[in-house]
Short mmCIF file of C-alpha atoms in Angstrom, two decimals:
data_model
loop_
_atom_site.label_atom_id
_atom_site.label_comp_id
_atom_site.label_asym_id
_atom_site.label_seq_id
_atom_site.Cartn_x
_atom_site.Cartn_y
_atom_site.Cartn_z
CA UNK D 1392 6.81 18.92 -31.86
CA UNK D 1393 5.84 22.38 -31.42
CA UNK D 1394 2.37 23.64 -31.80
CA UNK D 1395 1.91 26.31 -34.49
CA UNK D 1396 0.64 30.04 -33.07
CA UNK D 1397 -2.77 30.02 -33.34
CA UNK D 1398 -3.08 33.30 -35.30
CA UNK D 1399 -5.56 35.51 -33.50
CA UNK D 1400 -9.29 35.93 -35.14
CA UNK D 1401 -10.21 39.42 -35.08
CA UNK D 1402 -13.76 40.53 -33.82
CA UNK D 1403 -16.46 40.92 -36.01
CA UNK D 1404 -15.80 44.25 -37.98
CA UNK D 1405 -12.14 44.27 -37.31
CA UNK D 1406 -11.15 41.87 -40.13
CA UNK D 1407 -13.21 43.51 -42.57
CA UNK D 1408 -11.45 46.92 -42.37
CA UNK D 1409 -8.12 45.40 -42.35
CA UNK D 1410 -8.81 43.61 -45.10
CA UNK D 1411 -10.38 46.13 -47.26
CA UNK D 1412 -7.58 48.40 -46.37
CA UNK D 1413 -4.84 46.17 -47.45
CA UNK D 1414 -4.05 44.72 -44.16
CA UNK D 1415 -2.12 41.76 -42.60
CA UNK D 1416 -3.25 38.18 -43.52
CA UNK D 1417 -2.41 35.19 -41.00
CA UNK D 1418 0.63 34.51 -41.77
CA UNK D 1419 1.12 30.74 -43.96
CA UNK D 1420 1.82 27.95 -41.81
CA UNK D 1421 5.16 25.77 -43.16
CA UNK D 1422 4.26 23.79 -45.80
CA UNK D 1423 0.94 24.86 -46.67
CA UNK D 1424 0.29 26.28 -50.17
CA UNK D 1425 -0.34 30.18 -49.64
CA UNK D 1426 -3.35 30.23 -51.89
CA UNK D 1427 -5.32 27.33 -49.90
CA UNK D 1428 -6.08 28.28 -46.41
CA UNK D 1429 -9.22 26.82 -44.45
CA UNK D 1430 -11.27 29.34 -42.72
CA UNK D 1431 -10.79 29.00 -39.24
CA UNK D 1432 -13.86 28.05 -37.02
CA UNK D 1433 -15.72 31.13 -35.62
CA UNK D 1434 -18.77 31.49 -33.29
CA UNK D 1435 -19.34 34.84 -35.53
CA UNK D 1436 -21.58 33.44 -38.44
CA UNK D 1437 -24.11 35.99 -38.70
CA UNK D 1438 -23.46 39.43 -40.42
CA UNK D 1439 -26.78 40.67 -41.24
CA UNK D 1440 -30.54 40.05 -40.49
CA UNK D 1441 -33.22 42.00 -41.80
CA UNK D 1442 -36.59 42.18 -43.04
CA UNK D 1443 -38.04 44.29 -46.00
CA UNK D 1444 -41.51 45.35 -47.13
CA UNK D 1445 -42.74 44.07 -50.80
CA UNK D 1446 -41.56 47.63 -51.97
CA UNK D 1447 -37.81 47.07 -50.41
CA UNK D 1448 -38.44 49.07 -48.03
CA UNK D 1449 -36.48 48.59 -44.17
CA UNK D 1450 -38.99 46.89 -42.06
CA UNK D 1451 -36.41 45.46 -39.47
CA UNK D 1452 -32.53 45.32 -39.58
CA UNK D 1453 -29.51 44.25 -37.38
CA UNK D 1454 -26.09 44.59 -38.60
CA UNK D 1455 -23.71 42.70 -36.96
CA UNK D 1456 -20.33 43.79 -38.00
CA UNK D 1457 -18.77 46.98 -40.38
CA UNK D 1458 -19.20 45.54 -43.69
CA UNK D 1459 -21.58 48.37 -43.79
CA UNK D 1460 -21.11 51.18 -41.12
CA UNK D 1461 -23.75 53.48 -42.74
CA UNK D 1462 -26.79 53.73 -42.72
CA UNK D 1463 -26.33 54.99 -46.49
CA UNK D 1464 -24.83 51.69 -47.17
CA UNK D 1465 -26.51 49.12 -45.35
CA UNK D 1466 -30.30 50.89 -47.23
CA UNK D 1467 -28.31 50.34 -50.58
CA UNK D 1468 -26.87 46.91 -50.01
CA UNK D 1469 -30.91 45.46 -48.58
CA UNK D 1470 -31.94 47.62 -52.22
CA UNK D 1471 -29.70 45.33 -54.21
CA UNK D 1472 -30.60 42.50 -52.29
CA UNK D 1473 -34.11 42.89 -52.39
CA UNK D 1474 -33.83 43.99 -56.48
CA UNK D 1475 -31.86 40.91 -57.14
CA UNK D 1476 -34.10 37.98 -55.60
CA UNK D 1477 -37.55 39.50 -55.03
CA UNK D 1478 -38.10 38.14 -58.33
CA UNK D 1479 -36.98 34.59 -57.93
CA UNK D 1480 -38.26 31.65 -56.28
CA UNK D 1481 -34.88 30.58 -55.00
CA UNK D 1482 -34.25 30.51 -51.33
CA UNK D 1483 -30.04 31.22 -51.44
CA UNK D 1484 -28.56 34.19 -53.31
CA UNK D 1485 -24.66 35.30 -53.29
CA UNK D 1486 -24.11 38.55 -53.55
CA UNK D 1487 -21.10 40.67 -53.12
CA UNK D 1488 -18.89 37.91 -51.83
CA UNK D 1489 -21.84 36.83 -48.95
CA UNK D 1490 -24.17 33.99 -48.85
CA UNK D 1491 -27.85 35.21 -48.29
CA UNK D 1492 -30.92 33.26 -47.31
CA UNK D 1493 -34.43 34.31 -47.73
CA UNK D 1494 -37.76 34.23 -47.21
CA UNK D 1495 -41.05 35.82 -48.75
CA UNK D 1496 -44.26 35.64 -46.80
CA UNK D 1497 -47.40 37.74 -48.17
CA UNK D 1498 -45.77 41.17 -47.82
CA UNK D 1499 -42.16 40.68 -46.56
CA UNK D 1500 -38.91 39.71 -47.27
CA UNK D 1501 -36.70 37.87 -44.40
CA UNK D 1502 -32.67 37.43 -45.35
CA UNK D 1503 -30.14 36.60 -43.23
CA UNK D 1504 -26.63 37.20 -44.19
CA UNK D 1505 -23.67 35.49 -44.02
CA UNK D 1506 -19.82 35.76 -45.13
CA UNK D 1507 -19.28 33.53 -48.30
CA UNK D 1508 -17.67 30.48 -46.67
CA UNK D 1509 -20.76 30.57 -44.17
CA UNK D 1510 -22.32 27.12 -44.35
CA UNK D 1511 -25.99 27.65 -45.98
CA UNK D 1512 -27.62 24.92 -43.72
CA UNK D 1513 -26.61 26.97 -40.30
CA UNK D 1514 -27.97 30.17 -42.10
CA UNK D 1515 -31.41 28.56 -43.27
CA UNK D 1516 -31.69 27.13 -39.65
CA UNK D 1517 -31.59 30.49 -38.08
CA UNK D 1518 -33.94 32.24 -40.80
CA UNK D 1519 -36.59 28.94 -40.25
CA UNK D 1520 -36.11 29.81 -36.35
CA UNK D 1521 -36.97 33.77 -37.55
CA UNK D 1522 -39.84 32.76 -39.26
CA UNK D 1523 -41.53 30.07 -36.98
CA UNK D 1524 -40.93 32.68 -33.82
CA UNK D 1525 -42.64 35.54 -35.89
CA UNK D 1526 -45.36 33.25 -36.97
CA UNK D 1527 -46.31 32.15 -33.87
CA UNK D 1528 -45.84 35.28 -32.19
CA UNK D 1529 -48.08 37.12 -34.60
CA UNK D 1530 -50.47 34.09 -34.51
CA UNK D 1531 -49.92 33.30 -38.32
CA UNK D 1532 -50.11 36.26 -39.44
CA UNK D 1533 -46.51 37.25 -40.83
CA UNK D 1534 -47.55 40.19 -42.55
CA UNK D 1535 -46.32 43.94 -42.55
CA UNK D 1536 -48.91 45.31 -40.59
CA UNK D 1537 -48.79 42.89 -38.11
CA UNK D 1538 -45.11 43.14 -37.48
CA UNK D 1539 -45.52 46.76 -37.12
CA UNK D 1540 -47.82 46.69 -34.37
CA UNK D 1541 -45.37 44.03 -33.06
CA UNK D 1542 -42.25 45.09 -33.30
CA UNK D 1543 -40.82 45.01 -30.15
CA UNK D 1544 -41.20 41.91 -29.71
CA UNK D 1545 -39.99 40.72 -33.24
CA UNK D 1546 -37.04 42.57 -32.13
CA UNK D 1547 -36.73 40.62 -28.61
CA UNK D 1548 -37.37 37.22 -31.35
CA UNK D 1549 -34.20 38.45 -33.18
CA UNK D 1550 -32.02 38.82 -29.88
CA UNK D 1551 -32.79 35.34 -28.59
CA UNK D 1552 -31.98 34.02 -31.76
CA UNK D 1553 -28.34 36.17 -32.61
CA UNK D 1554 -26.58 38.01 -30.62
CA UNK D 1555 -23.71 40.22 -32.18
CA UNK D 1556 -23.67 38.05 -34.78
CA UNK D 1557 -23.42 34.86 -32.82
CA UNK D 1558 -26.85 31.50 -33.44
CA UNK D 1559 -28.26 31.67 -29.68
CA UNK D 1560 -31.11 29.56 -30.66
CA UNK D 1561 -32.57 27.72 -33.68
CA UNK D 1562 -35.37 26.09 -32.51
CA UNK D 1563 -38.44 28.54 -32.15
CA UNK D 1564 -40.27 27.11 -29.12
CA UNK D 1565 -37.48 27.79 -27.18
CA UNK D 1566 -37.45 31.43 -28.77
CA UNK D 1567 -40.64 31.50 -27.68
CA UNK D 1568 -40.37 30.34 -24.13
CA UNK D 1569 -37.78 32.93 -23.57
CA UNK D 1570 -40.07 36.03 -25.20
CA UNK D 1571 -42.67 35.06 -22.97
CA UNK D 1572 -40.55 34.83 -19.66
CA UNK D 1573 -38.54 38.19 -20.93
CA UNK D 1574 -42.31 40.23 -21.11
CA UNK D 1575 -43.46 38.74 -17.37
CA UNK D 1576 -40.33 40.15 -16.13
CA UNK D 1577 -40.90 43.58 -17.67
CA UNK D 1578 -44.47 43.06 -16.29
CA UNK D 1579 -43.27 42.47 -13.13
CA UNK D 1580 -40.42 45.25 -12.93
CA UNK D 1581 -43.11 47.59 -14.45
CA UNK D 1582 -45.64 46.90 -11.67
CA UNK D 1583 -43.42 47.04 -8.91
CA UNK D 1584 -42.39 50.84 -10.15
#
């Protein structure tokens, strides 16, 4: 028996053009019904993680592939998002054909985004990782002004945890660990200057 060619999984942002501009799908393998394919598995679960003020306002964002390539777009798509569940006291929304997650504490908004087939659980796990790292990072205070003040290393939180779109990490105190060593390096490199 010969095995099937695996058809090729594009790159994060690749499939999303094609497919909004009408292009090739994976071709049906014999025998399977051409309306009921299974996602295949991808390391690429992450499109979107960002963090909003209690006005909608962009706090923090990282976009991970070109579902949005503006700026102009991404600012409208976190203004629907925020419109649609700063009201509710839901922690999943779907919205435009993506699975969101999110979080209010005092003064912010934390979503993380994921394609509509994305399994909630893995998305939850990585915003729970988000907000433990923050909160102990900003010593339980996961509030706008501290995150501004903070904000590098909120970002250096969000890298440990995804990285183009790819779950590093999900539990915090290894986050953590990994901040910490990361800013006695850059102590180090910066003393030795």
């Amino acid at each position: 028996m010969q095995r099937p060619e695996a058809w090729p999984r594009p790159h994060p942002g690749e499939g999303a053009a094609a497919a909004q501009a009408g292009g090739p799908a994976p071709p049906a393998r014999a025998g399977e019904p051409s309306g009921l394919r299974l996602q295949e598995p991808s390391l690429y679960t992450i499109k979107a993680v960002f963090i909003l003020d209690n006005d909608g306002r962009r706090l923090l964002a990282k976009y991970y592939d070109d579902t949005f390539p503006s700026m102009k777009e991404q600012m409208v798509f976190e203004k629907n998002v925020f419109n649609k569940t700063s009201r509710t006291e839901s922690e999943i929304a779907f919205f435009g054909g993506m699975t969101i997650v999110y979080k209010n504490s005092i003064d912010l908004f934390l979503y993380v985004v994921g394609s509509s087939y994305e399994n909630e659980l893995m998305l939850m796990s990585v915003l729970t990782c988000l907000f433990e790292s923050l909160n102990h990072m900003l010593r339980k205070n996961v509030e706008k002004r501290w995150l501004l003040e903070n904000m590098d290393g909120a970002f250096l939180v969000l890298d440990e945890i995804v990285d183009g779109g790819v779950i590093l990490e999900s539990d915090p105190q290894q986050v953590i660990q990994k901040v910490l060593q990361s800013a006695k390096e850059q102590i180090k490199w910066s003393l030795l200057k």
